[in-house]
Short mmCIF file of C-alpha atoms in Angstrom, two decimals:
data_model
loop_
_atom_site.label_atom_id
_atom_site.label_comp_id
_atom_site.label_asym_id
_atom_site.label_seq_id
_atom_site.Cartn_x
_atom_site.Cartn_y
_atom_site.Cartn_z
CA UNK A 1 40.03 89.94 25.68
CA UNK A 2 42.16 92.56 24.18
CA UNK A 3 44.12 91.35 21.13
CA UNK A 4 46.93 93.32 19.57
CA UNK A 5 49.74 92.12 17.37
CA UNK A 6 53.34 92.82 16.48
CA UNK A 7 54.44 94.08 13.11
CA UNK A 8 54.68 90.46 11.72
CA UNK A 9 50.92 89.96 12.56
CA UNK A 10 51.49 86.15 12.75
CA UNK A 11 49.13 83.93 14.66
CA UNK A 12 52.02 82.35 16.52
CA UNK A 13 53.24 85.75 17.78
CA UNK A 14 49.78 86.96 18.77
CA UNK A 15 49.89 88.99 22.05
CA UNK A 16 46.84 88.83 24.26
CA UNK A 17 45.80 91.03 27.19
CA UNK A 18 43.12 89.24 29.25
CA UNK A 19 41.45 91.61 31.58
CA UNK A 20 39.96 89.07 34.07
CA UNK A 21 37.26 89.82 36.55
CA UNK A 22 38.48 89.49 40.14
CA UNK A 23 38.32 85.80 41.28
CA UNK A 24 37.33 84.50 37.87
CA UNK A 25 39.12 82.99 35.01
CA UNK A 26 36.90 84.51 32.31
CA UNK A 27 38.32 87.48 30.56
CA UNK A 28 36.31 90.65 30.07
CA UNK A 29 35.18 91.55 26.56
CA UNK A 30 36.77 94.50 24.80
CA UNK A 31 35.76 96.37 21.79
CA UNK A 32 37.20 98.82 19.36
CA UNK A 33 36.61 102.58 19.75
CA UNK A 34 37.17 103.38 16.13
CA UNK A 35 34.20 105.56 15.78
CA UNK A 36 31.61 107.28 17.94
CA UNK A 37 29.09 104.44 17.71
CA UNK A 38 31.41 101.87 19.39
CA UNK A 39 29.04 98.99 19.79
CA UNK A 40 27.53 99.39 16.33
CA UNK A 41 30.83 99.43 14.75
CA UNK A 42 31.88 96.37 16.71
CA UNK A 43 28.77 94.55 15.92
CA UNK A 44 29.26 95.30 12.27
CA UNK A 45 32.72 93.89 12.51
CA UNK A 46 31.18 90.71 13.95
CA UNK A 47 28.64 90.58 11.13
CA UNK A 48 31.55 90.80 8.70
CA UNK A 49 33.18 87.82 10.35
CA UNK A 50 29.93 85.84 10.15
CA UNK A 51 29.48 86.71 6.54
CA UNK A 52 32.91 85.51 5.67
CA UNK A 53 32.41 82.35 7.62
CA UNK A 54 29.03 81.78 6.11
CA UNK A 55 30.67 82.09 2.66
CA UNK A 56 33.23 79.57 3.60
CA UNK A 57 30.77 77.06 4.67
CA UNK A 58 28.06 77.81 2.11
CA UNK A 59 30.24 77.64 -0.99
CA UNK A 60 30.56 73.69 -1.12
CA UNK A 61 34.23 73.64 -0.53
CA UNK A 62 36.23 70.92 -2.44
CA UNK A 63 36.42 67.52 -0.66
CA UNK A 64 40.16 67.93 0.03
CA UNK A 65 39.51 70.99 2.26
CA UNK A 66 39.50 69.97 5.96
CA UNK A 67 37.48 71.50 8.73
CA UNK A 68 40.73 72.74 10.28
CA UNK A 69 41.53 74.70 7.25
CA UNK A 70 38.06 76.19 7.17
CA UNK A 71 38.39 77.36 10.75
CA UNK A 72 41.92 78.65 10.16
CA UNK A 73 40.69 80.76 7.21
CA UNK A 74 37.80 82.16 9.15
CA UNK A 75 40.03 83.03 12.13
CA UNK A 76 42.35 84.61 9.57
CA UNK A 77 39.49 86.91 8.40
CA UNK A 78 38.92 88.07 12.05
CA UNK A 79 42.72 88.75 12.59
CA UNK A 80 42.64 90.56 9.19
CA UNK A 81 39.75 92.66 10.43
CA UNK A 82 41.79 93.77 13.50
CA UNK A 83 44.83 94.75 11.40
CA UNK A 84 42.52 96.57 8.88
CA UNK A 85 40.91 98.58 11.63
CA UNK A 86 44.34 99.72 12.94
CA UNK A 87 45.50 100.56 9.37
CA UNK A 88 42.67 102.64 8.18
CA UNK A 89 41.67 104.32 11.50
CA UNK A 90 44.38 106.45 13.15
CA UNK A 91 42.17 106.89 16.20
CA UNK A 92 41.67 103.16 16.67
CA UNK A 93 41.46 102.16 20.31
CA UNK A 94 40.29 99.19 22.37
CA UNK A 95 37.66 99.68 25.07
CA UNK A 96 36.04 97.57 27.63
CA UNK A 97 32.69 96.32 26.59
CA UNK A 98 30.15 96.62 29.38
CA UNK A 99 27.01 94.40 29.04
CA UNK A 100 23.74 96.32 28.64
CA UNK A 101 21.58 96.82 31.68
CA UNK A 102 19.01 94.09 32.29
CA UNK A 103 20.72 91.50 30.03
CA UNK A 104 21.51 87.98 31.20
CA UNK A 105 25.34 88.72 30.76
CA UNK A 106 25.05 91.85 32.98
CA UNK A 107 23.16 89.92 35.67
CA UNK A 108 25.64 87.08 35.71
CA UNK A 109 28.50 89.54 36.00
CA UNK A 110 26.92 91.44 38.92
CA UNK A 111 26.19 88.21 40.73
CA UNK A 112 29.78 86.98 40.27
CA UNK A 113 31.12 90.34 41.50
CA UNK A 114 28.82 90.39 44.52
CA UNK A 115 29.69 86.94 45.51
CA UNK A 116 33.46 87.46 45.26
CA UNK A 117 33.60 90.64 47.25
CA UNK A 118 30.95 89.27 49.87
CA UNK A 119 33.22 86.19 50.42
CA UNK A 120 36.22 88.42 50.81
CA UNK A 121 34.50 90.60 53.41
CA UNK A 122 33.16 87.58 55.36
CA UNK A 123 36.66 85.96 55.53
CA UNK A 124 38.30 89.14 56.64
CA UNK A 125 35.67 89.62 59.33
CA UNK A 126 36.42 86.12 60.83
CA UNK A 127 38.32 85.90 64.15
CA UNK A 128 41.16 85.28 63.40
CA UNK A 129 40.83 86.56 59.80
CA UNK A 130 40.81 84.09 56.99
CA UNK A 131 43.08 85.32 54.15
CA UNK A 132 42.40 82.56 51.62
CA UNK A 133 40.46 84.87 49.27
CA UNK A 134 42.76 87.79 49.98
CA UNK A 135 45.83 85.81 48.87
CA UNK A 136 44.13 84.97 45.59
CA UNK A 137 43.38 88.63 45.03
CA UNK A 138 47.04 89.74 45.92
CA UNK A 139 48.43 87.06 43.54
CA UNK A 140 46.23 88.38 40.74
CA UNK A 141 47.19 91.96 41.51
CA UNK A 142 50.87 91.19 41.49
CA UNK A 143 50.61 89.36 38.17
CA UNK A 144 48.80 92.44 36.68
CA UNK A 145 51.27 94.89 38.00
CA UNK A 146 54.07 92.69 36.62
CA UNK A 147 52.50 93.23 33.11
CA UNK A 148 52.00 96.92 33.61
CA UNK A 149 55.46 97.89 34.88
CA UNK A 150 57.59 98.58 31.80
CA UNK A 151 61.06 97.00 31.43
CA UNK A 152 62.95 100.17 32.02
CA UNK A 153 61.29 100.60 35.43
CA UNK A 154 63.86 98.22 36.92
CA UNK A 155 63.79 99.68 40.44
CA UNK A 156 59.98 99.48 40.65
CA UNK A 157 59.91 95.93 39.35
CA UNK A 158 62.52 94.82 41.82
CA UNK A 159 60.68 96.49 44.69
CA UNK A 160 57.38 94.97 43.60
CA UNK A 161 59.03 91.51 43.64
CA UNK A 162 60.30 92.07 47.21
CA UNK A 163 57.17 93.62 48.72
CA UNK A 164 54.53 91.47 47.04
CA UNK A 165 56.36 88.23 47.85
CA UNK A 166 53.44 85.92 48.06
CA UNK A 167 55.23 83.19 50.00
CA UNK A 168 56.10 85.82 52.69
CA UNK A 169 52.64 87.12 52.67
CA UNK A 170 51.31 83.56 53.27
CA UNK A 171 53.62 83.23 56.28
CA UNK A 172 52.34 86.53 57.65
CA UNK A 173 48.76 85.28 57.18
CA UNK A 174 49.49 82.02 58.96
CA UNK A 175 51.00 83.88 61.88
CA UNK A 176 48.05 86.34 62.05
CA UNK A 177 50.25 89.41 61.40
CA UNK A 178 49.18 90.17 57.83
CA UNK A 179 48.36 93.92 57.39
CA UNK A 180 46.02 93.65 54.43
CA UNK A 181 45.42 97.40 54.39
CA UNK A 182 49.18 98.10 54.26
CA UNK A 183 49.44 96.11 51.06
CA UNK A 184 46.41 98.01 49.58
CA UNK A 185 48.19 101.31 50.04
CA UNK A 186 51.47 99.92 48.62
CA UNK A 187 49.61 98.71 45.50
CA UNK A 188 48.06 102.22 45.22
CA UNK A 189 51.56 103.86 45.46
CA UNK A 190 52.93 101.54 42.68
CA UNK A 191 49.81 102.24 40.41
CA UNK A 192 50.38 105.94 40.85
CA UNK A 193 53.89 105.63 39.47
CA UNK A 194 53.08 103.58 36.39
CA UNK A 195 49.57 104.73 35.37
CA UNK A 196 48.76 107.09 32.55
CA UNK A 197 48.14 110.72 33.57
CA UNK A 198 44.36 110.23 32.68
CA UNK A 199 44.10 107.82 35.64
CA UNK A 200 45.66 110.16 38.32
CA UNK A 201 42.28 111.31 39.64
CA UNK A 202 41.05 107.75 40.20
CA UNK A 203 44.29 106.84 41.98
CA UNK A 204 43.88 109.88 44.25
CA UNK A 205 40.22 108.77 45.06
CA UNK A 206 41.53 105.31 45.98
CA UNK A 207 43.99 106.82 48.39
CA UNK A 208 41.12 108.51 50.22
CA UNK A 209 39.04 105.46 50.83
CA UNK A 210 39.16 103.80 54.22
CA UNK A 211 37.17 100.55 53.79
CA UNK A 212 39.58 97.83 52.70
CA UNK A 213 36.97 95.97 50.52
CA UNK A 214 36.14 99.25 48.63
CA UNK A 215 39.84 100.05 48.22
CA UNK A 216 40.57 96.64 46.60
CA UNK A 217 37.47 96.72 44.53
CA UNK A 218 38.64 100.17 43.22
CA UNK A 219 42.09 98.81 42.71
CA UNK A 220 40.82 96.09 40.37
CA UNK A 221 38.68 98.50 38.33
CA UNK A 222 41.52 100.86 37.85
CA UNK A 223 43.96 98.05 36.98
CA UNK A 224 41.53 96.96 34.21
CA UNK A 225 41.63 100.52 32.83
CA UNK A 226 45.46 100.59 33.03
CA UNK A 227 45.61 97.36 31.11
CA UNK A 228 43.52 99.00 28.32
CA UNK A 229 45.79 102.02 28.47
CA UNK A 230 48.85 99.89 28.00
CA UNK A 231 47.24 97.92 25.04
CA UNK A 232 46.17 101.18 23.37
CA UNK A 233 49.65 102.67 24.00
CA UNK A 234 51.21 99.59 22.38
CA UNK A 235 48.99 99.78 19.39
CA UNK A 236 49.92 103.60 18.96
CA UNK A 237 53.51 102.81 19.19
CA UNK A 238 53.36 99.79 16.76
CA UNK A 239 50.85 101.45 14.37
CA UNK A 240 53.43 102.62 11.74
CA UNK A 241 54.72 99.01 11.53
CA UNK A 242 51.24 97.49 11.52
CA UNK A 243 50.13 99.81 8.76
CA UNK A 244 53.36 99.03 6.67
CA UNK A 245 52.71 95.26 7.01
CA UNK A 246 48.96 95.12 7.06
CA UNK A 247 48.61 95.33 3.25
CA UNK A 248 50.56 92.10 2.71
CA UNK A 249 48.99 90.56 5.72
CA UNK A 250 45.41 91.21 4.35
CA UNK A 251 46.40 89.96 1.08
CA UNK A 252 47.60 86.69 2.51
CA UNK A 253 44.58 86.15 4.68
CA UNK A 254 42.17 87.03 1.83
CA UNK A 255 43.98 84.57 -0.32
CA UNK A 256 43.36 81.94 2.24
CA UNK A 257 39.68 82.80 2.25
CA UNK A 258 39.54 82.48 -1.53
CA UNK A 259 41.09 78.98 -1.43
CA UNK A 260 38.20 77.79 0.62
CA UNK A 261 35.50 79.74 -1.13
CA UNK A 262 36.28 79.43 -4.79
CA UNK A 263 33.49 81.80 -5.86
CA UNK A 264 34.47 84.43 -3.28
CA UNK A 265 34.47 87.46 -5.72
CA UNK A 266 31.11 87.20 -7.41
CA UNK A 267 29.77 90.44 -5.89
CA UNK A 268 33.03 92.19 -6.36
CA UNK A 269 33.08 91.41 -10.03
CA UNK A 270 29.52 92.64 -10.41
CA UNK A 271 30.46 95.88 -8.64
CA UNK A 272 33.64 96.49 -10.65
CA UNK A 273 32.11 95.75 -14.07
CA UNK A 274 28.92 97.87 -13.41
CA UNK A 275 30.44 100.57 -15.74
CA UNK A 276 32.14 98.15 -18.13
CA UNK A 277 30.67 98.77 -21.65
CA UNK A 278 32.08 96.27 -24.13
CA UNK A 279 31.02 98.51 -27.05
CA UNK A 280 33.08 101.45 -25.82
CA UNK A 281 36.09 99.54 -24.54
CA UNK A 282 39.32 99.54 -26.56
CA UNK A 283 42.72 97.78 -25.77
CA UNK A 284 43.78 94.15 -25.39
CA UNK A 285 43.72 92.03 -22.38
CA UNK A 286 47.37 91.28 -23.07
CA UNK A 287 48.26 94.99 -22.97
CA UNK A 288 49.12 95.41 -19.20
CA UNK A 289 49.02 99.28 -19.47
CA UNK A 290 45.66 99.25 -21.12
CA UNK A 291 44.32 96.90 -18.46
CA UNK A 292 45.66 99.08 -15.61
CA UNK A 293 44.16 102.19 -17.09
CA UNK A 294 40.83 100.61 -17.61
CA UNK A 295 40.84 99.16 -14.08
CA UNK A 296 41.67 102.55 -12.55
CA UNK A 297 38.78 104.19 -14.61
CA UNK A 298 36.21 101.44 -13.67
CA UNK A 299 37.35 101.43 -9.94
CA UNK A 300 37.04 105.19 -9.74
CA UNK A 301 33.40 105.09 -10.91
CA UNK A 302 32.66 102.05 -8.82
CA UNK A 303 34.06 103.72 -5.71
CA UNK A 304 31.99 106.87 -6.37
CA UNK A 305 28.82 104.78 -6.66
CA UNK A 306 29.26 103.71 -3.10
CA UNK A 307 28.45 107.32 -1.96
CA UNK A 308 24.95 107.24 -3.39
CA UNK A 309 21.85 106.36 -1.46
CA UNK A 310 20.25 103.06 -2.18
CA UNK A 311 23.69 101.60 -3.14
CA UNK A 312 25.08 98.99 -0.76
CA UNK A 313 28.70 98.03 -0.55
CA UNK A 314 28.04 94.29 -0.64
CA UNK A 315 31.34 93.38 -2.58
CA UNK A 316 33.48 90.87 -0.72
CA UNK A 317 36.46 93.18 -0.91
CA UNK A 318 34.56 95.96 0.90
CA UNK A 319 33.08 94.01 3.81
CA UNK A 320 35.69 95.23 6.39
CA UNK A 321 34.83 98.87 5.44
CA UNK A 322 31.04 98.36 5.05
CA UNK A 323 30.12 100.36 8.18
CA UNK A 324 32.49 103.23 7.15
CA UNK A 325 31.34 103.26 3.62
CA UNK A 326 27.66 103.39 4.60
CA UNK A 327 28.48 106.31 7.02
CA UNK A 328 30.26 108.17 4.19
CA UNK A 329 27.43 107.48 1.82
CA UNK A 330 24.89 109.06 4.26
CA UNK A 331 27.15 112.01 4.95
CA UNK A 332 27.73 112.67 1.19
CA UNK A 333 24.10 112.27 0.35
CA UNK A 334 23.01 114.54 3.21
CA UNK A 335 25.54 117.10 2.16
CA UNK A 336 24.03 117.21 -1.39
CA UNK A 337 20.55 117.99 0.17
CA UNK A 338 22.04 120.76 2.41
CA UNK A 339 23.91 122.30 -0.56
CA UNK A 340 20.73 122.13 -2.74
CA UNK A 341 18.69 123.86 -0.01
CA UNK A 342 21.32 126.68 0.44
CA UNK A 343 21.52 127.30 -3.30
CA UNK A 344 17.69 127.35 -3.67
CA UNK A 345 17.41 129.86 -0.80
CA UNK A 346 20.18 132.10 -2.39
CA UNK A 347 18.64 131.91 -5.81
CA UNK A 348 14.98 132.49 -4.64
CA UNK A 349 15.45 135.24 -2.13
CA UNK A 350 18.22 136.95 -4.18
CA UNK A 351 20.08 140.21 -3.30
CA UNK A 352 18.86 140.73 0.33
CA UNK A 353 20.81 137.83 1.53
CA UNK A 354 23.85 137.95 -0.74
CA UNK A 355 27.10 137.94 1.17
CA UNK A 356 25.27 136.93 4.48
CA UNK A 357 27.44 133.91 5.33
CA UNK A 358 25.77 133.49 8.73
CA UNK A 359 22.55 132.35 7.09
CA UNK A 360 24.41 129.54 5.16
CA UNK A 361 26.10 128.39 8.40
CA UNK A 362 22.80 128.46 10.31
CA UNK A 363 21.00 126.33 7.63
CA UNK A 364 23.96 123.93 7.47
CA UNK A 365 24.14 123.38 11.18
CA UNK A 366 20.47 122.97 11.71
CA UNK A 367 20.00 120.65 8.68
CA UNK A 368 22.89 118.52 9.75
CA UNK A 369 20.88 117.77 12.87
CA UNK A 370 17.60 117.18 11.17
CA UNK A 371 19.07 114.95 8.51
CA UNK A 372 21.19 112.86 11.00
CA UNK A 373 18.65 110.01 11.06
CA UNK A 374 18.24 110.02 7.18
CA UNK A 375 19.66 107.02 5.44
CA UNK A 376 17.63 106.90 2.31
CA UNK A 377 15.29 108.85 -0.01
CA UNK A 378 12.42 107.38 1.82
CA UNK A 379 13.69 108.72 5.16
CA UNK A 380 14.19 112.17 3.47
CA UNK A 381 10.35 112.28 2.58
CA UNK A 382 9.53 111.93 6.37
CA UNK A 383 11.88 114.79 7.59
CA UNK A 384 11.40 117.17 4.66
CA UNK A 385 8.52 119.15 6.33
CA UNK A 386 10.78 119.83 9.35
CA UNK A 387 13.56 120.76 7.01
CA UNK A 388 11.32 123.33 5.19
CA UNK A 389 10.12 124.80 8.50
CA UNK A 390 13.72 125.17 9.88
CA UNK A 391 14.79 126.95 6.69
CA UNK A 392 11.83 129.35 6.81
CA UNK A 393 12.67 130.06 10.50
CA UNK A 394 16.41 130.77 9.75
CA UNK A 395 15.58 132.88 6.81
CA UNK A 396 12.95 134.95 8.78
CA UNK A 397 15.44 135.49 11.57
CA UNK A 398 18.30 136.62 9.25
CA UNK A 399 16.07 138.97 7.35
CA UNK A 400 15.00 140.59 10.65
CA UNK A 401 18.66 140.84 11.85
CA UNK A 402 19.82 142.63 8.61
CA UNK A 403 16.79 144.85 8.56
CA UNK A 404 15.53 143.42 5.19
CA UNK A 405 11.80 143.16 4.17
CA UNK A 406 10.14 139.85 5.04
CA UNK A 407 9.37 137.44 2.15
CA UNK A 408 6.21 138.12 0.27
CA UNK A 409 3.48 135.38 0.34
CA UNK A 410 4.27 134.63 -3.35
CA UNK A 411 7.98 134.28 -2.76
CA UNK A 412 7.45 132.15 0.30
CA UNK A 413 5.13 129.82 -1.58
CA UNK A 414 7.73 129.45 -4.39
CA UNK A 415 10.49 128.69 -1.90
CA UNK A 416 8.30 126.08 -0.16
CA UNK A 417 7.64 124.28 -3.39
CA UNK A 418 11.18 124.22 -4.44
CA UNK A 419 12.42 122.90 -1.05
CA UNK A 420 9.88 120.21 -0.82
CA UNK A 421 10.66 119.19 -4.43
CA UNK A 422 14.22 118.11 -3.18
CA UNK A 423 12.73 114.68 -2.21
CA UNK A 424 12.91 113.89 -5.91
CA UNK A 425 16.40 112.35 -6.60
CA UNK A 426 16.12 113.85 -10.21
CA UNK A 427 15.54 117.38 -9.08
CA UNK A 428 17.64 119.60 -11.21
CA UNK A 429 19.30 121.45 -8.44
CA UNK A 430 19.92 118.29 -6.30
CA UNK A 431 21.27 116.46 -9.38
CA UNK A 432 23.55 119.44 -10.06
CA UNK A 433 24.93 119.55 -6.56
CA UNK A 434 25.40 115.80 -6.37
CA UNK A 435 27.15 115.87 -9.67
CA UNK A 436 29.48 118.64 -8.57
CA UNK A 437 30.33 116.62 -5.36
CA UNK A 438 30.98 113.49 -7.43
CA UNK A 439 33.23 115.36 -9.88
CA UNK A 440 35.20 116.85 -7.02
CA UNK A 441 35.81 113.61 -5.43
CA UNK A 442 36.57 112.05 -8.80
CA UNK A 443 39.35 114.63 -9.40
CA UNK A 444 40.89 113.80 -6.10
CA UNK A 445 40.86 110.11 -6.70
CA UNK A 446 42.22 110.42 -10.20
CA UNK A 447 44.90 113.06 -9.27
CA UNK A 448 48.47 111.84 -9.30
CA UNK A 449 49.62 114.63 -7.16
CA UNK A 450 48.86 116.30 -3.77
CA UNK A 451 47.90 119.57 -5.46
CA UNK A 452 44.79 121.13 -3.84
CA UNK A 453 41.49 120.94 -5.64
CA UNK A 454 39.08 123.78 -6.05
CA UNK A 455 35.74 123.44 -4.24
CA UNK A 456 32.92 123.30 -6.67
CA UNK A 457 30.89 126.40 -7.29
CA UNK A 458 27.96 126.77 -4.85
CA UNK A 459 29.71 124.53 -2.28
CA UNK A 460 32.06 126.97 -0.50
CA UNK A 461 29.99 126.88 2.60
CA UNK A 462 30.33 123.11 2.78
CA UNK A 463 34.13 123.08 2.30
CA UNK A 464 34.92 121.82 5.64
CA UNK A 465 32.54 118.93 5.49
CA UNK A 466 33.37 118.00 1.84
CA UNK A 467 37.12 118.02 2.61
CA UNK A 468 36.60 115.67 5.65
CA UNK A 469 34.65 113.25 3.50
CA UNK A 470 37.27 113.35 0.75
CA UNK A 471 40.08 112.68 3.13
CA UNK A 472 38.43 109.73 4.82
CA UNK A 473 37.26 108.31 1.51
CA UNK A 474 40.67 108.63 -0.11
CA UNK A 475 42.29 106.67 2.86
CA UNK A 476 39.80 103.80 2.38
CA UNK A 477 40.24 103.74 -1.42
CA UNK A 478 44.02 103.79 -1.20
CA UNK A 479 44.14 100.98 1.28
CA UNK A 480 41.52 98.88 -0.47
CA UNK A 481 43.18 99.30 -3.79
CA UNK A 482 46.59 98.33 -2.34
CA UNK A 483 45.20 95.15 -0.96
CA UNK A 484 42.80 94.00 -3.70
CA UNK A 485 44.26 95.74 -6.71
CA UNK A 486 45.52 92.46 -8.28
CA UNK A 487 42.04 90.96 -8.08
CA UNK A 488 40.42 93.97 -9.63
CA UNK A 489 42.93 93.92 -12.41
CA UNK A 490 42.21 90.23 -12.97
CA UNK A 491 38.54 90.76 -13.12
CA UNK A 492 39.04 93.50 -15.81
CA UNK A 493 41.50 91.28 -17.76
CA UNK A 494 39.01 88.36 -17.85
CA UNK A 495 36.25 90.72 -19.03
CA UNK A 496 38.43 92.06 -21.83
CA UNK A 497 39.35 88.55 -22.77
CA UNK A 498 35.75 87.45 -22.89
CA UNK A 499 34.95 90.46 -25.17
CA UNK A 500 37.82 89.53 -27.42
CA UNK A 501 36.57 85.97 -27.66
CA UNK A 502 33.09 87.15 -28.53
CA UNK A 503 34.54 89.58 -31.11
CA UNK A 504 36.54 86.77 -32.76
CA UNK A 505 33.56 84.52 -32.74
CA UNK A 506 31.53 87.18 -34.60
CA UNK A 507 34.31 87.81 -36.95
CA UNK A 508 34.63 84.05 -37.76
CA UNK A 509 30.89 83.89 -38.31
CA UNK A 510 31.06 86.75 -40.88
CA UNK A 511 33.90 85.17 -42.85
CA UNK A 512 32.03 81.90 -43.00
CA UNK A 513 28.97 83.52 -44.47
CA UNK A 514 31.12 85.37 -47.08
CA UNK A 515 32.62 82.09 -48.18
#
């Protein structure tokens, strides 16, 4: 099922695009293509929904909460996830989900397909032909084409109504004069007029087939793709409206979730207050400006923590972006390793490679590949020997190309030790590069203008990757803060109020002792 919504994003106005298998009433599954790893992203989205539902059920809801309200809140979280995907991912698309080879789902699908088309072939081969199954198929094709033909294609719609007149076709079948192949060619001609350009080649291939069963099988396959195209086109056209309304929509749906799960912000509170130091905090909980300023400061540090290995975004307000945040965390951490390696090579080898930008690019490209499977410091230890070997290979090749002397055994041993030491998170160079990346991102988050920020010293070769991370991170932060800012501010206000209560209690105790 493909689900997409209008700008109001209401359940009552939900628009559904069911891509059914031929001859069945069960809709095909669809998935989002919001990043290269489609199934992983989709499965993460499902985990998010299960997490929310689990929180709803496991939080011992008050007695007055009904099962219907719980289900409604859980469904609201799923709908909120869809709106969120469209809002934060400009490349969001729906894509048909194909069951994996060898799975039960795949076997059932193949059996149903084979049974349907075999039955159609058997009926058409009878003498006289039996068009029972064929009429079912033509009715389904007509309904699909009615959905795909846009309102401004009035002539095509009218022609479709006249030619694919099911009652007339039934009469032709009863009289034995039905030309099934003629209707197949007509359907192909209509599809060629309303399909997206990307489907033109498949339409041409259909026109060249001669077997009527293969033609109609191909027609159904292409019609399913055309439905996806229409759904994605609709999302693209509606995206500005969806983005504009998604913030309020997500607020409303999350509020419904919190009504059912009263303790729904426990992990968020822990995350936000991780940098809250009562001994250093000034300002009153009643001073709204002070609260806003402190919230902004704490949030900035909390967001930046998300980009460090061994830190998981388990806050409830981050669950919809958990997959994206983990991906950004890995990219940022890997970038600090690459930057550290390049800096160590430059500092160790010295003047022979100064100004040789090709070496930096070679190291960057090769290490990006080697570190692709690294998601923690433990993983880094495993691949570090290969990283060292690749750096030595790139360095040797570059020195030969520029006609420089090869490294001395002592210099090579020194470089080996320094590179292998990068597995230590507290390594001075690694810590320095990580700090520079964090400070660069911090300036972007705190900046009140669109003025460009200087790339930190030593990271000029990583400017493209660093800029891409900053852009994506800023989009997530901006949307997250717009949706959940009120909750964050309330958490900080409560923390300040608690501090004030404790301070007053201590003061009262001192006064009592003086008396």
